[in-house]
Every structure is written in structure tokens, then in C-alpha cells.
Amino acid sequence: MHVAIATPAFPLPRSGRNAGIERLSKELVDGLLARDHEVTVLTTLWNGGEASERYKDAWIFCVEDTSMTFGRWGALADAHYWSWGFRLRRVLSEDVRPDVVH
């Protein structure tokens, strides 16, 4: 089964912004990979890294959000959360075709 995990932060290439969310998403990826599922992580560029890279056997796709463009102002009214959500929809419809999105 192909599982896509949508998370605002993933600890790649380093952890930082949301340690609890990062730990949870990493452990979920590790558990799914251990059960031989195909895994794709959809996240932001908050922790740096490339637009796409690998973590073990999982693909990681990172998208920008408003805080990447406007700095702290881009997070007003939590705009950075919904802005990356809209970009994730495009990635899901064009690049990634999972069976399940978590």
C-alpha cells in the first residue's frame, strides 16, 4: 500500500521547529516502512533541505509556505499552515498518487 503522510515538519535534514510533530511523523514513517509499505512524506521546507529527497526508502517532498516568502508576517492567522496545504493538493494530484493520505 502507498501511504502519503502530510506533516508541517519532518526532521530532515535536521530537527528544529516542531520536535513533537517531527518525532511522531518520523516514527510513523519508520513503522510503515518496517511493514513494507511504500511511503511518501509531504512537508514544508521549514527545516531546510531540498524540494525532494530520500529518507531510508521513503520519498520526501517539501513545498514552500507563506512564511518562506514573507518571513514572520507569513504566519499571521496561521496562514503558513493553510498555504502549504494548497500546495500539497497540487503535489498529490500531479506527482504522488497514494492509496491513503494520513
Short mmCIF file of C-alpha atoms in Angstrom, two decimals:
data_model
loop_
_atom_site.label_atom_id
_atom_site.label_comp_id
_atom_site.label_asym_id
_atom_site.label_seq_id
_atom_site.Cartn_x
_atom_site.Cartn_y
_atom_site.Cartn_z
CA MET A 1 0.00 0.00 0.00
CA HIS A 2 1.23 3.50 -0.80
CA VAL A 3 0.78 5.85 2.18
CA ALA A 4 1.35 9.62 1.99
CA ILE A 5 1.99 11.42 5.26
CA ALA A 6 1.20 15.14 5.31
CA THR A 7 3.06 16.88 8.12
CA PRO A 8 4.11 20.51 8.58
CA ALA A 9 7.56 19.46 9.82
CA PHE A 10 9.81 16.45 9.25
CA PRO A 11 13.28 16.16 10.87
CA LEU A 12 15.23 16.21 7.62
CA PRO A 13 17.96 17.39 7.19
CA ARG A 14 17.74 18.42 10.87
CA SER A 15 15.06 18.76 13.50
CA GLY A 16 14.05 22.08 14.80
CA ARG A 17 10.72 23.81 14.51
CA ASN A 18 8.21 21.27 15.87
CA ALA A 19 10.03 18.50 17.73
CA GLY A 20 6.89 16.54 18.74
CA ILE A 21 5.36 16.57 15.28
CA GLU A 22 8.72 15.67 13.76
CA ARG A 23 9.24 12.72 16.09
CA LEU A 24 5.71 11.42 15.52
CA SER A 25 5.96 11.65 11.72
CA LYS A 26 9.42 10.03 11.65
CA GLU A 27 8.26 7.13 13.84
CA LEU A 28 5.16 6.69 11.66
CA VAL A 29 7.34 6.54 8.53
CA ASP A 30 9.71 4.05 10.18
CA GLY A 31 6.80 1.85 11.27
CA LEU A 32 5.18 1.84 7.83
CA LEU A 33 8.49 1.10 6.10
CA ALA A 34 9.10 -1.79 8.51
CA ARG A 35 5.78 -3.23 7.32
CA ASP A 36 6.86 -2.95 3.66
CA HIS A 37 4.55 -0.08 2.73
CA GLU A 38 5.54 2.50 0.15
CA VAL A 39 5.74 5.85 1.94
CA THR A 40 5.82 9.44 0.72
CA VAL A 41 6.16 12.36 3.13
CA LEU A 42 4.65 15.70 2.14
CA THR A 43 6.05 18.51 4.25
CA THR A 44 7.40 22.06 4.25
CA LEU A 45 10.90 23.46 3.87
CA TRP A 46 10.87 24.73 7.49
CA ASN A 47 13.86 22.55 8.45
CA GLY A 48 15.80 23.21 5.26
CA GLY A 49 16.73 20.55 2.78
CA GLU A 50 15.83 20.04 -0.84
CA ALA A 51 12.45 20.08 -2.59
CA SER A 52 12.65 16.30 -2.87
CA GLU A 53 14.96 13.85 -1.17
CA ARG A 54 15.03 10.38 0.38
CA TYR A 55 14.74 9.18 3.95
CA LYS A 56 15.51 5.47 4.03
CA ASP A 57 13.11 4.05 1.40
CA ALA A 58 10.61 6.93 1.61
CA TRP A 59 10.39 9.93 -0.68
CA ILE A 60 10.19 13.33 0.98
CA PHE A 61 8.54 16.17 -0.98
CA CYS A 62 8.90 19.64 0.53
CA VAL A 63 6.84 22.65 -0.50
CA GLU A 64 7.06 26.32 0.42
CA ASP A 65 4.56 28.14 2.56
CA THR A 66 3.86 31.83 3.14
CA SER A 67 6.45 32.08 5.93
CA MET A 68 9.14 31.14 3.38
CA THR A 69 8.12 34.12 1.26
CA PHE A 70 7.06 36.71 3.84
CA GLY A 71 9.01 35.66 6.95
CA ARG A 72 7.20 36.05 10.27
CA TRP A 73 4.43 38.05 8.59
CA GLY A 74 3.57 34.95 6.56
CA ALA A 75 2.48 33.17 9.73
CA LEU A 76 -0.23 35.70 10.64
CA ALA A 77 -3.52 33.93 11.35
CA ASP A 78 -1.65 30.64 10.76
CA ALA A 79 -1.53 31.40 7.01
CA HIS A 80 1.59 29.28 6.69
CA TYR A 81 -0.40 26.15 7.59
CA TRP A 82 -3.17 26.54 5.03
CA SER A 83 -0.83 27.90 2.35
CA TRP A 84 1.29 24.74 2.27
CA GLY A 85 -1.91 22.70 2.31
CA PHE A 86 -2.95 24.22 -1.01
CA ARG A 87 0.45 23.40 -2.49
CA LEU A 88 0.19 19.83 -1.19
CA ARG A 89 -3.03 19.37 -3.14
CA ARG A 90 -1.12 20.13 -6.33
CA VAL A 91 1.65 17.66 -5.45
CA LEU A 92 -0.92 14.98 -4.66
CA SER A 93 -2.81 15.49 -7.89
CA GLU A 94 0.24 15.78 -10.17
CA ASP A 95 3.16 13.83 -8.66
CA VAL A 96 2.08 11.49 -5.88
CA ARG A 97 -0.79 9.04 -6.19
CA PRO A 98 -1.13 7.38 -2.75
CA ASP A 99 -3.75 4.89 -1.65
CA VAL A 100 -4.10 6.67 1.70
CA VAL A 101 -3.20 10.16 2.96
CA HIS A 102 -2.50 10.46 6.68
#
